[in-house]
CSV table of C-alpha atoms and ligand atoms in Angstrom, one decimal:
chain,number,residue,atom,x,y,z
Y,759,UNK,CA,-30.8,1.3,29.6
Y,760,UNK,CA,-27.6,0.3,28.1
Y,761,UNK,CA,-25.4,2.2,25.7
Y,762,UNK,CA,-23.8,1.7,22.3
Y,763,UNK,CA,-20.1,1.6,21.7
Y,764,UNK,CA,-18.6,3.6,18.8
Y,765,UNK,CA,-15.1,3.8,17.5
Y,766,UNK,CA,-14.7,6.3,14.7
Y,767,UNK,CA,-11.6,6.4,12.5
Y,768,UNK,CA,-9.4,5.2,15.4
Y,769,UNK,CA,-5.7,4.9,14.8
Y,770,UNK,CA,-3.2,3.6,17.3
Y,771,UNK,CA,0.5,3.9,16.7
Y,772,UNK,CA,3.0,2.3,19.1
Y,773,UNK,CA,6.5,3.6,19.5
Y,774,UNK,CA,8.0,6.7,18.0
Y,775,UNK,CA,10.6,8.0,15.5
Y,776,UNK,CA,11.6,5.3,12.9
Y,777,UNK,CA,10.4,2.5,15.1
Y,778,UNK,CA,6.6,2.6,15.0
Y,779,UNK,CA,3.9,0.0,14.6
Y,780,UNK,CA,0.5,1.0,13.4
Y,781,UNK,CA,-1.7,-1.4,15.5
Y,782,UNK,CA,-5.0,0.2,14.4
Y,783,UNK,CA,-5.4,1.9,11.1
Y,784,UNK,CA,-8.6,4.0,10.7
Y,785,UNK,CA,-10.8,1.6,12.5
Y,786,UNK,CA,-14.5,2.3,12.8
Y,787,UNK,CA,-16.9,0.1,14.7
Y,788,UNK,CA,-20.4,0.4,16.0
Y,789,UNK,CA,-21.7,-2.1,18.6
Y,790,UNK,CA,-25.4,-1.8,19.6
Y,791,UNK,CA,-26.8,-2.8,23.0
Y,792,UNK,CA,-27.5,-6.5,22.8
Y,793,UNK,CA,-25.1,-7.1,19.9
Y,794,UNK,CA,-22.4,-9.8,20.0
Y,795,UNK,CA,-19.6,-8.8,17.6
Y,796,UNK,CA,-16.8,-11.2,16.8
Y,797,UNK,CA,-13.4,-10.0,15.6
Y,798,UNK,CA,-11.2,-12.6,13.9
Y,799,UNK,CA,-7.8,-12.2,12.3
Y,800,UNK,CA,-4.2,-13.3,12.4
Y,801,UNK,CA,-1.9,-12.9,15.4
Y,802,UNK,CA,-0.4,-9.4,15.5
Y,803,UNK,CA,-3.2,-7.9,13.4
Y,804,UNK,CA,-4.4,-5.6,16.2
Y,805,UNK,CA,-7.3,-7.4,17.9
Y,806,UNK,CA,-6.1,-6.9,21.5
Y,807,UNK,CA,-5.2,-3.3,20.7
Y,808,UNK,CA,-8.8,-2.8,19.5
Y,809,UNK,CA,-10.1,-4.1,22.9
Y,810,UNK,CA,-7.6,-2.0,24.8
Y,811,UNK,CA,-8.7,1.2,23.0
Y,812,UNK,CA,-12.4,0.3,23.2
Y,813,UNK,CA,-12.1,-0.4,27.0
Y,814,UNK,CA,-10.2,2.9,27.6
Y,815,UNK,CA,-7.1,1.0,28.7
Y,816,UNK,CA,-5.1,2.6,25.9
Y,817,UNK,CA,-5.6,6.0,24.4
Y,818,UNK,CA,-6.0,6.1,20.7
Y,819,UNK,CA,-3.4,8.2,18.7
Y,820,UNK,CA,-6.3,9.7,16.7
Y,821,UNK,CA,-10.0,9.2,16.2
Y,822,UNK,CA,-12.7,8.9,18.8
Y,823,UNK,CA,-14.2,6.3,21.1
Y,824,UNK,CA,-17.7,7.0,22.5
Y,825,UNK,CA,-20.0,5.2,24.9
Y,826,UNK,CA,-23.7,6.2,24.5
Y,827,UNK,CA,-22.6,9.3,22.7
Y,828,UNK,CA,-20.2,10.4,25.5
Y,829,UNK,CA,-16.7,10.8,24.2
Y,830,UNK,CA,-14.0,8.9,26.1
Y,831,UNK,CA,-11.1,10.2,24.0
Y,832,UNK,CA,-9.5,13.0,25.9
Y,833,UNK,CA,-11.3,12.3,29.2
Y,834,UNK,CA,-9.3,12.6,32.4
Y,835,UNK,CA,-7.6,9.5,33.9
Y,836,UNK,CA,-10.1,9.7,36.8
Y,837,UNK,CA,-13.1,9.7,34.5
Y,838,UNK,CA,-11.7,6.8,32.5
Y,839,UNK,CA,-11.1,4.8,35.6
Y,840,UNK,CA,-14.8,5.4,36.6
Y,841,UNK,CA,-16.0,4.4,33.2
Y,842,UNK,CA,-13.9,1.2,33.2
Y,843,UNK,CA,-15.2,0.2,36.7
Y,844,UNK,CA,-18.8,1.0,36.1
Y,845,UNK,CA,-19.5,0.6,32.4
Y,846,UNK,CA,-17.0,-1.9,31.0
Y,847,UNK,CA,-16.4,-5.6,31.7
Y,848,UNK,CA,-13.3,-7.5,30.6
Y,849,UNK,CA,-13.0,-11.2,30.1
Y,850,UNK,CA,-9.5,-12.6,29.3
Y,851,UNK,CA,-8.2,-15.7,27.7
Y,852,UNK,CA,-7.9,-17.9,30.8
Y,853,UNK,CA,-10.2,-16.1,33.1
Y,854,UNK,CA,-7.5,-14.1,34.9
Y,855,UNK,CA,-8.8,-15.0,38.3
Y,856,UNK,CA,-7.1,-14.1,41.6
Y,857,UNK,CA,-5.5,-17.3,42.9
Y,858,UNK,CA,-6.5,-16.9,46.6
Y,859,UNK,CA,-10.2,-16.0,46.1
Y,860,UNK,CA,-13.2,-18.3,46.0
Y,861,UNK,CA,-15.5,-18.1,42.9
Y,862,UNK,CA,-18.0,-16.1,45.0
Y,863,UNK,CA,-15.3,-13.6,46.1
Y,864,UNK,CA,-14.0,-13.2,42.5
Y,865,UNK,CA,-17.5,-12.1,41.4
Y,866,UNK,CA,-17.9,-9.8,44.4
Y,867,UNK,CA,-14.5,-8.2,43.8
Y,868,UNK,CA,-15.5,-5.5,41.3
Y,869,UNK,CA,-18.1,-4.3,43.8
Y,870,UNK,CA,-15.4,-3.6,46.4
Y,871,UNK,CA,-13.6,-0.9,44.4
Y,872,UNK,CA,-16.3,1.8,44.8
Y,873,UNK,CA,-20.0,2.3,44.6
Y,874,UNK,CA,-21.7,0.6,41.7
Y,875,UNK,CA,-25.1,1.9,40.7
Y,876,UNK,CA,-27.1,-1.3,40.1
Y,877,UNK,CA,-24.9,-4.4,40.7
Y,878,UNK,CA,-26.3,-7.8,39.9
Y,879,UNK,CA,-26.5,-10.2,42.8
Y,880,UNK,CA,-23.2,-12.2,42.8
Y,881,UNK,CA,-24.9,-15.4,43.9
Y,882,UNK,CA,-27.6,-15.2,41.3
Y,883,UNK,CA,-25.0,-14.4,38.6
Y,884,UNK,CA,-23.0,-17.5,39.7
Y,885,UNK,CA,-26.1,-19.5,39.2
Y,886,UNK,CA,-26.7,-17.9,35.8
Y,887,UNK,CA,-23.3,-19.0,34.6
Y,888,UNK,CA,-23.8,-22.5,36.1
Y,889,UNK,CA,-21.3,-22.1,38.9
Y,890,UNK,CA,-23.4,-21.7,42.1
Y,891,UNK,CA,-22.5,-25.3,43.2
Y,892,UNK,CA,-18.8,-24.4,43.2
Y,893,UNK,CA,-19.0,-20.9,44.7
Y,894,UNK,CA,-16.6,-21.8,47.5
Y,895,UNK,CA,-13.8,-23.1,45.2
Y,896,UNK,CA,-10.6,-21.4,44.3
Y,897,UNK,CA,-9.3,-21.2,40.7
Y,898,UNK,CA,-6.9,-24.2,41.1
Y,899,UNK,CA,-9.9,-26.3,42.0
Y,900,UNK,CA,-11.8,-25.4,38.8
Y,901,UNK,CA,-11.5,-26.5,35.2
Y,902,UNK,CA,-10.6,-24.1,32.4
Y,903,UNK,CA,-14.2,-23.8,31.4
Y,904,UNK,CA,-15.3,-23.2,34.9
Y,905,UNK,CA,-12.7,-20.5,35.5
Y,906,UNK,CA,-13.9,-18.8,32.3
Y,907,UNK,CA,-17.5,-18.9,33.6
Y,908,UNK,CA,-16.4,-17.2,36.8
Y,909,UNK,CA,-14.5,-14.6,34.8
Y,910,UNK,CA,-17.6,-13.9,32.8
Y,911,UNK,CA,-19.7,-13.5,36.0
Y,912,UNK,CA,-17.1,-11.2,37.4
Y,913,UNK,CA,-17.2,-9.0,34.3
Y,914,UNK,CA,-21.0,-8.8,34.3
Y,915,UNK,CA,-21.6,-8.1,38.0
Y,916,UNK,CA,-21.5,-4.3,37.6
Y,917,UNK,CA,-24.0,-4.5,34.8
Y,918,UNK,CA,-21.6,-3.1,32.2
Y,919,UNK,CA,-22.8,-1.5,29.0
Y,920,UNK,CA,-19.8,-2.9,27.2
Y,921,UNK,CA,-18.2,-6.4,27.5
Y,922,UNK,CA,-14.8,-6.9,25.9
Y,923,UNK,CA,-13.7,-10.5,25.5
Y,924,UNK,CA,-10.2,-11.6,24.4
Y,925,UNK,CA,-9.9,-15.2,23.1
Y,926,UNK,CA,-12.2,-16.7,25.7
Y,927,UNK,CA,-12.0,-20.2,24.3
Y,928,UNK,CA,-8.3,-20.4,23.6
Y,929,UNK,CA,-7.7,-22.9,26.5
Y,930,UNK,CA,-10.9,-24.9,26.1
Y,931,UNK,CA,-12.0,-28.0,24.2
Y,932,UNK,CA,-14.6,-27.8,21.5
Y,933,UNK,CA,-17.7,-28.5,23.6
Y,934,UNK,CA,-16.7,-26.1,26.4
Y,935,UNK,CA,-15.9,-23.5,23.8
Y,936,UNK,CA,-19.5,-23.8,22.4
Y,937,UNK,CA,-20.9,-23.5,25.9
Y,938,UNK,CA,-18.9,-20.4,26.8
Y,939,UNK,CA,-19.8,-18.5,23.6
Y,940,UNK,CA,-23.4,-19.5,23.9
Y,941,UNK,CA,-23.4,-18.1,27.4
Y,942,UNK,CA,-21.8,-14.9,26.2
Y,943,UNK,CA,-24.5,-14.6,23.5
Y,944,UNK,CA,-27.3,-15.2,26.0
Y,945,UNK,CA,-26.0,-12.6,28.5
Y,946,UNK,CA,-25.4,-10.1,25.7
Y,947,UNK,CA,-28.9,-10.5,24.3
Y,948,UNK,CA,-30.7,-10.7,27.7
Y,949,UNK,CA,-29.0,-7.7,29.3
Y,950,UNK,CA,-28.5,-5.5,26.2
Y,951,UNK,CA,-24.7,-5.5,26.5
Y,952,UNK,CA,-22.6,-4.2,23.6
Y,953,UNK,CA,-20.1,-7.1,23.4
Y,954,UNK,CA,-16.9,-7.4,21.4
Y,955,UNK,CA,-15.2,-10.9,21.3
Y,956,UNK,CA,-11.9,-11.5,19.7
Y,957,UNK,CA,-11.4,-15.1,18.7
Y,958,UNK,CA,-9.4,-17.5,16.6
Y,959,UNK,CA,-12.1,-20.0,16.8
Y,960,UNK,CA,-14.3,-20.1,13.7
Y,961,UNK,CA,-16.5,-22.9,15.1
Y,962,UNK,CA,-18.1,-20.4,17.6
Y,963,UNK,CA,-19.0,-17.7,15.1
Y,964,UNK,CA,-22.5,-18.9,14.6
Y,965,UNK,CA,-23.3,-17.6,18.1
Y,966,UNK,CA,-22.3,-14.0,17.0
Y,967,UNK,CA,-24.5,-11.3,15.4
Y,968,UNK,CA,-21.8,-9.6,13.3
Y,969,UNK,CA,-18.4,-10.8,12.3
Y,970,UNK,CA,-15.4,-8.6,11.4
Y,971,UNK,CA,-11.9,-9.5,10.3
Y,972,UNK,CA,-8.8,-7.6,11.3
Y,973,UNK,CA,-5.9,-7.6,8.9
Y,974,UNK,CA,-2.8,-5.4,9.5
Y,975,UNK,CA,-4.7,-3.0,11.8
Y,976,UNK,CA,-7.6,-2.6,9.4
Y,977,UNK,CA,-11.1,-3.8,10.3
Y,978,UNK,CA,-13.5,-5.1,7.6
Y,979,UNK,CA,-17.0,-6.6,8.1
Y,980,UNK,CA,-17.2,-10.2,7.0
Y,981,UNK,CA,-20.9,-11.0,7.5
Y,982,UNK,CA,-23.9,-9.7,9.3
Y,983,UNK,CA,-26.1,-12.8,9.5
Y,984,UNK,CA,-29.0,-10.9,11.3
Y,985,UNK,CA,-29.2,-8.5,8.4
S,1195,ADP,P1,-3.4,-9.4,18.2
S,1195,ADP,O1,-4.1,-9.3,19.4
S,1195,ADP,O2,-4.2,-9.4,16.9
S,1195,ADP,O3,-2.4,-10.5,18.2
S,1195,ADP,P2,-2.1,-6.9,19.0
S,1195,ADP,O4,-3.1,-5.9,19.1
S,1195,ADP,O5,-1.6,-7.5,20.3
S,1195,ADP,O6,-2.5,-8.0,18.0
S,1195,ADP,O7,-0.8,-6.2,18.3
S,1195,ADP,C1,-0.9,-5.5,17.1
S,1195,ADP,C2,0.5,-5.0,16.7
S,1195,ADP,O8,0.9,-4.0,17.7
S,1195,ADP,C3,1.6,-6.0,16.7
S,1195,ADP,O9,2.5,-5.7,15.7
S,1195,ADP,C4,2.2,-5.9,18.1
S,1195,ADP,O10,3.6,-6.3,18.0
S,1195,ADP,C5,2.1,-4.4,18.3
S,1195,ADP,N1,2.0,-4.0,19.7
S,1195,ADP,C6,1.1,-4.3,20.6
S,1195,ADP,N2,1.2,-3.7,21.8
S,1195,ADP,C7,2.4,-3.0,21.7
S,1195,ADP,C8,3.1,-2.1,22.6
S,1195,ADP,N3,2.7,-1.9,23.8
S,1195,ADP,N4,4.3,-1.6,22.1
S,1195,ADP,C9,4.7,-1.8,20.8
S,1195,ADP,N5,4.0,-2.5,19.9
S,1195,ADP,C10,2.9,-3.1,20.3
S,1196,MG,MG1,-4.2,-10.6,21.1
């Protein structure tokens, strides 16, 4: 069973004294298992901050973040590390792969940090993202789209409840972008992952279940095509 992600009235303020930036301003967001949420919005509006707070990388200034009803806000550093390793997957703009590792070893990497309850099989996962034939290659031997596929496989190998994706198509051409977001949608729906994808790319929004817009740290729903 996978878990829902909830942010309730989350505020994140950077800096102190007179020099503060409100990156998130009373943000509330519910993401159900199997839901692909897109967050669009201008640069500097708080999209990456939202992912950092949702993924327990950054502590909210106020408000709460819960995963399946368990509150992450206020949990110990150790508990948060465990949550990040076991329950949360991150995918970054350009894949963020380790230069020296083959695709197969990139996907195995999250399983080497400690015990994972029910990992997916790395080779089967590479096949699922269409990269099994290049499992022995290192990042410099892969295209941008291929690196992104490996990054997605790496994020999914621990069977996370939550997948957080920051501008996955920023370095890709139009067709690759469609393929990558279609893959994210497929994995999200098939494995019941609560996925939040930040994007500038309006051409990929038709793959998403719910679309939000972030403006000046405030999140508003744009559409909910599934109803
Ligand atoms: P986006 O991803 O939408 O471009 P960010 O979440 O990166 O936006 O940034 C939101 C706002 O918070 C911006 O004004 C940015 O300058 C500020 N910000 C982000 N991280 C920090 C930080 N570590 N310290 C101070 N300000 C920050
Ligand atoms: Mg950003």
